[in-house]
Amino acid sequence: MGQAKIYYDSDADLGVLSNKKIVFLGFGNQGSAQAQNLRDSGIPNDQILIANRVDSYAETAKAKGFHVEHDFATAAKVADVLFILIPDQVQPRVFNEQFSPKLKSNATIVVASGYNVFFNLLKFQPGQDVVMVAPRMIGSSVRSLHEKGRGFPCFVSVEQNGTGKGLDAALALSRAIGATKQGAIASSVREETVMDLFAEQALWPNIIMMFREAFNILKDAGCSDEALCYEMWMSKEPAEIFERAADDGFVAQLKHHSTVSQFGQLSGSLKLEGGAMREHFKDILYNQILSGKFCEAFSQIEDDLDKEGDTNPLNELYKRSEEMELVKAEKRVRARLAGLL
Ligand code: NAI
């Protein structure tokens, strides 16, 4: 609770990585960015190995001059450090079956997301270090900000300190990928997972629901599709408000709005007590997220997410969302703007 420790470059010693074989499982959004940043930080190319199945990502890694190993057992055997940077839903299967049995008993395993570690879905040996280095940024920005000599926000934690030197490794690896330049915030897989899942399952669903209902009510009151789409999101006003909130302050950004708007927003929000929402949020947090109920339900459908068509549960949800008046209206407006109607 309270203030979190923040680690900077000066807290990390890259020396602890000397002669260590660093394996990146995956060369996608995060893998390609982190591996390139790490190499730029002076880790010799021969110390870096990209473990990737035969696909276009592997080709990209080769084109960028990295050593690539398609046989995961071979990559696992040589890894002193293993970054797990493949999609979260495939990690348990790939790691537990193909890496875990062959990994060194004192290897350092790095995750960029807390989910699989928090819900105990990955099998580690007691002597291994398990650390989280989780950039709070999409992969392309992890790379481009580093190239510009800047850092990016990142969470760091030691979840299992098998060697007793887990923090030294976590900080050195954070520094090597450029994550301590701006300051890496001490966190945990619990904190990272809870905040991510809460935003995804509580905050944003309510925001989507509020936009949906606001759209319907204003449309019933006679507002046009065009005016509503522009007013509510296509003008990018909400994006601008959030940018100002990040720069000036969550409430302080209101000063950029008209006096009528400031008065309406402040008096309106302070009038809303939030009791029902609080109960709803707590229910999602405790009974859906922390109880493991969501994780269990998601594990059941994971394999179906690779399917084509309506049997893929995500496609089914998209299809149902298309029924929202907001979505239908937006389609018409966009078609008209493109001159198709
Ligand atoms: P991605 O979707 O870009 O992963 C692609 C890579 O995974 C490729 O190298 C591909 O060969 C490999 N891959 C995919 N399916 C595979 C399978 N079945 N077997 C073996 N290899 C497979 O992954 P992304 O988005 O970089 O995510 C990696 C980790 O980083 C995740 O834990 C994610 O939560 C975390 N993260 C991602 C962010 C992002 O920018 N997307 C931001 C912060 C964290």
mmCIF file of C-alpha atoms in Angstrom, residues 6-131:
data_model
loop_
_atom_site.group_PDB
_atom_site.id
_atom_site.type_symbol
_atom_site.label_atom_id
_atom_site.label_comp_id
_atom_site.label_asym_id
_atom_site.label_seq_id
_atom_site.Cartn_x
_atom_site.Cartn_y
_atom_site.Cartn_z
ATOM 1 C CA ILE A 6 10.871 3.027 -8.355
ATOM 2 C CA TYR A 7 14.038 1.552 -9.852
ATOM 3 C CA TYR A 8 16.305 3.499 -12.186
ATOM 4 C CA ASP A 9 19.315 2.595 -14.358
ATOM 5 C CA SER A 10 21.621 3.307 -11.416
ATOM 6 C CA ASP A 11 19.923 0.539 -9.384
ATOM 7 C CA ALA A 12 20.776 -2.082 -12.002
ATOM 8 C CA ASP A 13 24.067 -3.812 -12.778
ATOM 9 C CA LEU A 14 24.264 -5.136 -16.332
ATOM 10 C CA GLY A 15 27.336 -7.106 -15.225
ATOM 11 C CA VAL A 16 25.130 -9.836 -13.749
ATOM 12 C CA LEU A 17 24.147 -10.748 -17.313
ATOM 13 C CA SER A 18 27.674 -11.333 -18.541
ATOM 14 C CA ASN A 19 28.076 -14.753 -20.163
ATOM 15 C CA LYS A 20 24.416 -15.559 -19.579
ATOM 16 C CA LYS A 21 22.464 -17.070 -22.450
ATOM 17 C CA ILE A 22 19.292 -15.027 -22.857
ATOM 18 C CA VAL A 23 16.493 -16.772 -24.714
ATOM 19 C CA PHE A 24 13.425 -14.973 -26.000
ATOM 20 C CA LEU A 25 10.476 -17.272 -26.525
ATOM 21 C CA GLY A 26 8.573 -15.279 -29.140
ATOM 22 C CA PHE A 27 9.508 -12.463 -31.467
ATOM 23 C CA GLY A 28 6.162 -10.668 -31.694
ATOM 24 C CA ASN A 29 5.102 -7.280 -30.335
ATOM 25 C CA GLN A 30 7.127 -7.484 -27.147
ATOM 26 C CA GLY A 31 9.722 -10.103 -28.134
ATOM 27 C CA SER A 32 11.049 -8.194 -31.126
ATOM 28 C CA ALA A 33 11.134 -4.892 -29.232
ATOM 29 C CA GLN A 34 12.741 -6.252 -26.070
ATOM 30 C CA ALA A 35 15.332 -8.400 -27.862
ATOM 31 C CA GLN A 36 16.443 -5.492 -30.035
ATOM 32 C CA ASN A 37 16.589 -3.091 -27.073
ATOM 33 C CA LEU A 38 18.621 -5.632 -25.102
ATOM 34 C CA ARG A 39 21.082 -6.069 -27.956
ATOM 35 C CA ASP A 40 21.409 -2.289 -28.298
ATOM 36 C CA SER A 41 22.259 -2.165 -24.585
ATOM 37 C CA GLY A 42 25.466 -4.019 -25.343
ATOM 38 C CA ILE A 43 24.506 -7.635 -24.730
ATOM 39 C CA PRO A 44 26.454 -9.539 -27.434
ATOM 40 C CA ASN A 45 24.353 -11.093 -30.178
ATOM 41 C CA ASP A 46 25.878 -14.511 -29.455
ATOM 42 C CA GLN A 47 24.394 -14.405 -25.959
ATOM 43 C CA ILE A 48 20.895 -13.902 -27.376
ATOM 44 C CA LEU A 49 18.765 -16.683 -28.849
ATOM 45 C CA ILE A 50 15.272 -16.345 -30.289
ATOM 46 C CA ALA A 51 13.173 -19.479 -29.738
ATOM 47 C CA ASN A 52 10.429 -19.352 -32.318
ATOM 48 C CA ARG A 53 8.311 -21.848 -34.200
ATOM 49 C CA VAL A 54 8.644 -21.768 -37.993
ATOM 50 C CA ASP A 55 6.640 -18.709 -38.998
ATOM 51 C CA SER A 56 7.003 -15.139 -40.242
ATOM 52 C CA TYR A 57 8.139 -13.916 -36.808
ATOM 53 C CA ALA A 58 11.116 -16.273 -37.004
ATOM 54 C CA GLU A 59 11.956 -14.909 -40.444
ATOM 55 C CA THR A 60 11.859 -11.346 -39.106
ATOM 56 C CA ALA A 61 14.190 -12.306 -36.271
ATOM 57 C CA LYS A 62 16.642 -13.863 -38.737
ATOM 58 C CA ALA A 63 16.445 -10.816 -40.998
ATOM 59 C CA LYS A 64 17.397 -8.675 -38.012
ATOM 60 C CA GLY A 65 20.506 -10.783 -37.502
ATOM 61 C CA PHE A 66 19.404 -12.791 -34.466
ATOM 62 C CA HIS A 67 20.214 -16.462 -33.912
ATOM 63 C CA VAL A 68 16.946 -18.390 -34.137
ATOM 64 C CA GLU A 69 16.212 -21.861 -32.715
ATOM 65 C CA HIS A 70 13.058 -23.656 -33.825
ATOM 66 C CA ASP A 71 13.512 -26.612 -31.486
ATOM 67 C CA PHE A 72 12.218 -25.460 -28.119
ATOM 68 C CA ALA A 73 13.884 -28.272 -26.127
ATOM 69 C CA THR A 74 17.287 -27.171 -27.463
ATOM 70 C CA ALA A 75 16.568 -23.537 -26.597
ATOM 71 C CA ALA A 76 15.343 -24.483 -23.113
ATOM 72 C CA LYS A 77 18.514 -26.460 -22.323
ATOM 73 C CA VAL A 78 20.843 -23.520 -22.954
ATOM 74 C CA ALA A 79 18.758 -20.743 -21.365
ATOM 75 C CA ASP A 80 20.109 -18.988 -18.286
ATOM 76 C CA VAL A 81 17.363 -16.413 -18.773
ATOM 77 C CA LEU A 82 14.067 -17.111 -20.540
ATOM 78 C CA PHE A 83 11.744 -14.292 -21.560
ATOM 79 C CA ILE A 84 8.254 -15.755 -22.181
ATOM 80 C CA LEU A 85 6.867 -13.472 -24.873
ATOM 81 C CA ILE A 86 4.227 -15.480 -26.700
ATOM 82 C CA PRO A 87 0.481 -14.815 -26.256
ATOM 83 C CA ASP A 88 -0.718 -15.385 -22.695
ATOM 84 C CA GLN A 89 -3.253 -18.056 -23.631
ATOM 85 C CA VAL A 90 -0.650 -20.330 -25.281
ATOM 86 C CA GLN A 91 2.035 -19.899 -22.593
ATOM 87 C CA PRO A 92 0.894 -22.686 -20.224
ATOM 88 C CA ARG A 93 0.846 -25.312 -22.971
ATOM 89 C CA VAL A 94 4.095 -24.293 -24.672
ATOM 90 C CA PHE A 95 6.069 -23.531 -21.500
ATOM 91 C CA ASN A 96 4.897 -26.442 -19.367
ATOM 92 C CA GLU A 97 5.265 -29.054 -22.093
ATOM 93 C CA GLN A 98 8.263 -27.882 -24.079
ATOM 94 C CA PHE A 99 10.380 -25.641 -21.836
ATOM 95 C CA SER A 100 9.798 -26.471 -18.191
ATOM 96 C CA PRO A 101 11.109 -30.070 -18.327
ATOM 97 C CA LYS A 102 14.392 -29.004 -19.984
ATOM 98 C CA LEU A 103 15.141 -25.692 -18.270
ATOM 99 C CA LYS A 104 18.114 -25.324 -15.940
ATOM 100 C CA SER A 105 17.160 -25.646 -12.286
ATOM 101 C CA ASN A 106 18.521 -22.149 -11.574
ATOM 102 C CA ALA A 107 17.201 -20.368 -14.681
ATOM 103 C CA THR A 108 15.624 -16.923 -14.516
ATOM 104 C CA ILE A 109 12.191 -16.849 -16.094
ATOM 105 C CA VAL A 110 10.760 -13.505 -17.121
ATOM 106 C CA VAL A 111 7.111 -12.768 -17.816
ATOM 107 C CA ALA A 112 5.715 -9.540 -19.256
ATOM 108 C CA SER A 113 2.262 -10.051 -17.832
ATOM 109 C CA GLY A 114 1.203 -11.323 -14.418
ATOM 110 C CA TYR A 115 -1.797 -13.458 -15.406
ATOM 111 C CA ASN A 116 -0.309 -16.936 -15.810
ATOM 112 C CA VAL A 117 1.952 -16.601 -12.765
ATOM 113 C CA PHE A 118 -0.757 -15.157 -10.523
ATOM 114 C CA PHE A 119 -3.152 -17.963 -11.405
ATOM 115 C CA ASN A 120 -0.384 -20.616 -11.044
ATOM 116 C CA LEU A 121 -0.720 -21.805 -14.627
ATOM 117 C CA LEU A 122 3.028 -22.157 -15.247
ATOM 118 C CA LYS A 123 5.162 -24.914 -13.706
ATOM 119 C CA PHE A 124 8.419 -23.678 -12.184
ATOM 120 C CA GLN A 125 11.113 -25.500 -10.249
ATOM 121 C CA PRO A 126 11.893 -24.212 -6.747
ATOM 122 C CA GLY A 127 15.477 -23.157 -7.575
ATOM 123 C CA GLN A 128 14.428 -20.934 -10.467
ATOM 124 C CA ASP A 129 13.883 -17.196 -10.334
ATOM 125 C CA VAL A 130 10.540 -15.985 -11.634
ATOM 126 C CA VAL A 131 10.418 -12.286 -12.309
#
